Amino acid sequence: MLSAKTTLPTAATALPGRSTPLPTDEVHFVTGRPLKGPHPEGFRTAIFGMGCFWGVERKFWTLPGVWVTSVGYSGGITPNPTYEETCTGRTGQTEVVQVVFNPAEISYDELLKTFWEGHDPTQGMRQGNDIGTTYRSAIYTLDEDQRTRAEASRKAYQTALSAAGKGTITTEITPAGPYYFAEGYHQGYLAKNPDGYCGIGGTGVVCPIGVGVSA
């Protein structure tokens, strides 16, 4: 069972999913801003997987310059999966956070810094005690600039990790595919449930970008 959860499925073995989106919240529980837009002109979007998306979303919605966040599934095969389906490891989807941000207030590099420092990107198909493909570390890029910056930041952070005696980064960096909004009860989860579970934690190693050092 553990092997099934930590091995990515193929198109032949993935769950079929469904053609219609899952019901979800329409606005962010904290900010009241629309999850699905429209968003202000000139704002940009980023997608990150860092483990359990409950705690990850809170890391990003608190950043100045972030307009709205949502949680969902991306990077896999099964369309419009449920949370229960992703937990089987048979969708290929990653738990991710979609971040809509104002680049005049916060840069993509600064979001990358939060990404690297906010979890342990060396753990493969897990994050702490959360084990499975859905918890893998991932950056899904939406344009060539994001890809270039993400790959440069991975190289810079690996140098810092190696200097600190840490392991090798396993983060996947790939072009973003479809993003499927998670069910409503997952959106803004730790604001709705202040004592809820948050299983993510960083390495304690500072990422040398986003603070005047370009990726």
Tab-separated table of C-alpha atoms in Angstrom:
chain	number	residue	atom	x	y	z
A	1	MET	CA	0.000	0.000	0.000
A	2	LEU	CA	2.838	2.384	0.865
A	3	SER	CA	4.534	1.619	-2.456
A	4	ALA	CA	1.322	2.426	-4.310
A	5	LYS	CA	1.108	5.813	-2.571
A	6	THR	CA	4.714	6.732	-3.347
A	7	THR	CA	4.815	5.636	-6.994
A	8	LEU	CA	3.336	7.877	-9.661
A	9	PRO	CA	0.577	6.189	-11.682
A	10	THR	CA	0.486	5.827	-15.446
A	11	ALA	CA	-2.387	6.846	-17.688
A	12	ALA	CA	-3.485	3.206	-17.606
A	13	THR	CA	-3.470	2.920	-13.805
A	14	ALA	CA	-4.705	6.401	-12.812
A	15	LEU	CA	-8.234	6.906	-11.507
A	16	PRO	CA	-10.681	8.220	-14.137
A	17	GLY	CA	-11.831	11.312	-12.242
A	18	ARG	CA	-14.699	13.343	-13.659
A	19	SER	CA	-15.447	15.966	-16.275
A	20	THR	CA	-17.077	18.506	-13.951
A	21	PRO	CA	-15.285	20.609	-11.317
A	22	LEU	CA	-15.802	19.908	-7.637
A	23	PRO	CA	-17.941	22.360	-5.645
A	24	THR	CA	-15.706	24.857	-3.869
A	25	ASP	CA	-15.728	28.259	-2.175
A	26	GLU	CA	-16.259	31.272	-4.397
A	27	VAL	CA	-14.343	33.767	-2.253
A	28	HIS	CA	-11.368	33.529	0.076
A	29	PHE	CA	-12.398	32.947	3.686
A	30	VAL	CA	-9.935	35.553	5.012
A	31	THR	CA	-9.818	38.262	2.357
A	32	GLY	CA	-13.226	37.867	0.719
A	33	ARG	CA	-11.596	38.115	-2.709
A	34	PRO	CA	-12.793	35.850	-5.539
A	35	LEU	CA	-10.855	32.589	-5.788
A	36	LYS	CA	-11.435	32.216	-9.513
A	37	GLY	CA	-11.202	35.864	-10.551
A	38	PRO	CA	-11.482	38.232	-12.102
A	39	HIS	CA	-8.203	39.470	-10.659
A	40	PRO	CA	-6.747	42.972	-11.098
A	41	GLU	CA	-4.982	43.669	-14.365
A	42	GLY	CA	-1.271	43.010	-14.286
A	43	PHE	CA	-1.411	40.548	-11.401
A	44	ARG	CA	0.362	37.210	-11.872
A	45	THR	CA	-0.137	33.636	-10.737
A	46	ALA	CA	2.227	31.073	-9.225
A	47	ILE	CA	1.659	27.420	-8.261
A	48	PHE	CA	3.603	25.600	-5.542
A	49	GLY	CA	3.461	22.145	-3.951
A	50	MET	CA	5.061	21.895	-0.510
A	51	GLY	CA	3.207	19.097	1.259
A	52	CYS	CA	-0.151	19.384	3.024
A	53	PHE	CA	-1.761	22.406	1.398
A	54	TRP	CA	-3.527	23.642	4.539
A	55	GLY	CA	-0.392	25.065	6.143
A	56	VAL	CA	1.163	26.029	2.827
A	57	GLU	CA	-1.762	28.248	1.884
A	58	ARG	CA	-1.498	30.164	5.157
A	59	LYS	CA	2.191	30.858	4.514
A	60	PHE	CA	1.299	32.615	1.283
A	61	TRP	CA	-1.939	34.431	2.129
A	62	THR	CA	-0.115	36.309	4.909
A	63	LEU	CA	2.523	37.766	2.548
A	64	PRO	CA	2.164	41.433	1.608
A	65	GLY	CA	1.445	41.711	-2.094
A	66	VAL	CA	-0.419	38.411	-2.342
A	67	TRP	CA	-3.932	39.137	-3.609
A	68	VAL	CA	-5.613	35.769	-3.099
A	69	THR	CA	-4.687	32.136	-2.583
A	70	SER	CA	-6.503	28.877	-3.152
A	71	VAL	CA	-5.703	25.198	-2.724
A	72	GLY	CA	-6.081	22.555	-5.351
A	73	TYR	CA	-4.548	19.713	-7.290
A	74	SER	CA	-2.103	19.859	-10.202
A	75	GLY	CA	0.734	18.005	-11.884
A	76	GLY	CA	-1.087	14.728	-12.375
A	77	ILE	CA	-3.400	12.707	-14.582
A	78	THR	CA	-6.846	12.352	-12.989
A	79	PRO	CA	-9.141	15.297	-13.861
A	80	ASN	CA	-11.112	17.000	-11.072
A	81	PRO	CA	-9.986	14.558	-8.377
A	82	THR	CA	-11.415	14.454	-4.888
A	83	TYR	CA	-9.205	14.746	-1.836
A	84	GLU	CA	-9.832	11.096	-1.020
A	85	GLU	CA	-8.768	10.077	-4.516
A	86	THR	CA	-5.520	12.043	-4.339
A	87	CYS	CA	-4.676	10.375	-1.026
A	88	THR	CA	-4.619	6.949	-2.723
A	89	GLY	CA	-1.680	8.019	-4.899
A	90	ARG	CA	-3.584	6.963	-8.011
A	91	THR	CA	-4.213	10.415	-9.491
A	92	GLY	CA	-0.653	11.668	-9.911
A	93	GLN	CA	-1.863	15.023	-8.603
A	94	THR	CA	0.065	17.135	-6.112
A	95	GLU	CA	-1.543	19.158	-3.337
A	96	VAL	CA	-0.736	22.708	-4.417
A	97	VAL	CA	-1.429	26.324	-3.610
A	98	GLN	CA	-2.265	28.801	-6.341
A	99	VAL	CA	-0.992	32.281	-5.492
A	100	VAL	CA	-2.256	35.404	-7.265
A	101	PHE	CA	0.101	38.275	-6.527
A	102	ASN	CA	0.853	41.882	-7.398
A	103	PRO	CA	4.374	41.945	-8.913
A	104	ALA	CA	4.647	45.630	-8.003
A	105	GLU	CA	4.506	44.641	-4.313
A	106	ILE	CA	6.081	41.177	-4.179
A	107	SER	CA	8.339	39.477	-6.695
A	108	TYR	CA	8.277	35.898	-7.916
A	109	ASP	CA	11.748	35.538	-6.389
A	110	GLU	CA	10.326	36.440	-2.989
A	111	LEU	CA	7.619	33.798	-3.428
A	112	LEU	CA	10.340	31.290	-4.321
A	113	LYS	CA	12.189	32.190	-1.124
A	114	THR	CA	9.037	31.442	0.882
A	115	PHE	CA	8.671	28.181	-1.043
A	116	TRP	CA	12.185	26.898	-0.374
A	117	GLU	CA	12.355	27.979	3.265
A	118	GLY	CA	8.812	26.852	4.094
A	119	HIS	CA	9.311	23.107	3.656
A	120	ASP	CA	11.983	20.443	3.222
A	121	PRO	CA	12.477	19.973	-0.540
A	122	THR	CA	14.779	16.950	-0.131
A	123	GLN	CA	12.245	14.343	0.979
A	124	GLY	CA	10.958	12.913	-2.291
A	125	MET	CA	7.398	11.594	-2.157
A	126	ARG	CA	6.665	12.896	1.308
A	127	GLN	CA	6.750	15.892	3.613
A	128	GLY	CA	7.436	14.975	7.208
A	129	ASN	CA	4.946	12.362	8.357
A	130	ASP	CA	2.757	12.917	5.286
A	131	ILE	CA	3.752	10.222	2.819
A	132	GLY	CA	2.668	9.889	-0.806
A	133	THR	CA	3.008	11.402	-4.263
A	134	THR	CA	0.448	14.080	-3.430
A	135	TYR	CA	2.863	15.591	-0.896
A	136	ARG	CA	5.851	15.918	-3.233
A	137	SER	CA	7.698	19.201	-3.625
A	138	ALA	CA	6.869	20.939	-6.905
A	139	ILE	CA	6.948	24.243	-8.746
A	140	TYR	CA	4.590	24.441	-11.702
A	141	THR	CA	5.659	27.333	-13.908
A	142	LEU	CA	3.355	29.452	-16.043
A	143	ASP	CA	5.900	31.035	-18.366
A	144	GLU	CA	9.539	30.911	-19.378
A	145	ASP	CA	10.571	33.597	-16.893
A	146	GLN	CA	9.153	31.586	-14.000
A	147	ARG	CA	10.895	28.442	-15.224
A	148	THR	CA	14.254	30.215	-15.471
A	149	ARG	CA	13.905	31.779	-12.040
A	150	ALA	CA	12.686	28.576	-10.422
A	151	GLU	CA	15.585	26.545	-11.805
A	152	ALA	CA	18.118	29.196	-10.796
A	153	SER	CA	16.659	29.343	-7.300
A	154	ARG	CA	16.850	25.547	-7.002
A	155	LYS	CA	20.544	25.688	-7.874
A	156	ALA	CA	21.175	28.490	-5.384
A	157	TYR	CA	19.289	26.730	-2.606
A	158	GLN	CA	21.044	23.429	-3.270
A	159	THR	CA	24.358	25.212	-2.763
A	160	ALA	CA	23.115	26.555	0.576
A	161	LEU	CA	21.724	23.160	1.629
A	162	SER	CA	24.934	21.354	0.719
A	163	ALA	CA	26.974	23.863	2.697
A	164	ALA	CA	24.761	23.102	5.692
A	165	GLY	CA	25.193	19.343	5.287
A	166	LYS	CA	21.664	18.766	4.010
A	167	GLY	CA	20.490	16.439	1.244
A	168	THR	CA	19.698	16.744	-2.440
A	169	ILE	CA	16.635	18.647	-3.647
A	170	THR	CA	13.935	16.441	-5.176
A	171	THR	CA	11.622	19.278	-6.233
A	172	GLU	CA	10.095	18.885	-9.682
A	173	ILE	CA	9.965	22.020	-11.838
A	174	THR	CA	7.666	21.583	-14.819
A	175	PRO	CA	5.267	23.690	-16.897
A	176	ALA	CA	1.881	24.002	-15.215
A	177	GLY	CA	-0.921	21.817	-16.480
A	178	PRO	CA	-4.558	22.039	-15.414
A	179	TYR	CA	-5.238	23.349	-11.913
A	180	TYR	CA	-8.255	21.822	-10.170
A	181	PHE	CA	-9.727	23.676	-7.186
A	182	ALA	CA	-10.014	21.524	-4.067
A	183	GLU	CA	-13.269	21.098	-2.194
A	184	GLY	CA	-14.626	24.075	-0.277
A	185	TYR	CA	-13.728	22.804	3.183
A	186	HIS	CA	-10.022	22.838	2.242
A	187	GLN	CA	-10.015	26.504	1.195
A	188	GLY	CA	-8.597	28.735	3.938
A	189	TYR	CA	-8.594	25.645	6.156
A	190	LEU	CA	-6.415	26.953	8.985
A	191	ALA	CA	-8.463	30.140	9.222
A	192	LYS	CA	-11.640	28.085	9.464
A	193	ASN	CA	-9.928	25.635	11.844
A	194	PRO	CA	-7.298	27.566	13.859
A	195	ASP	CA	-6.201	24.426	15.719
A	196	GLY	CA	-6.080	22.331	12.568
A	197	TYR	CA	-3.204	20.152	11.430
A	198	CYS	CA	-0.184	21.752	9.763
A	199	GLY	CA	2.501	19.216	8.907
A	200	ILE	CA	5.052	21.352	7.092
A	201	GLY	CA	8.368	22.650	8.333
A	202	GLY	CA	11.530	23.990	6.782
A	203	THR	CA	15.166	22.929	6.922
A	204	GLY	CA	16.295	26.042	8.781
A	205	VAL	CA	18.556	26.942	5.853
A	206	VAL	CA	18.100	30.427	4.411
A	207	CYS	CA	17.477	30.676	0.678
A	208	PRO	CA	19.837	33.311	-0.788
A	209	ILE	CA	17.306	34.901	-3.125
A	210	GLY	CA	14.417	37.337	-2.722
A	211	VAL	CA	16.406	39.622	-0.433
A	212	GLY	CA	18.368	41.581	-2.971
A	213	VAL	CA	19.994	38.502	-4.505
A	214	SER	CA	18.477	37.680	-7.888
A	215	ALA	CA	17.657	34.132	-8.926
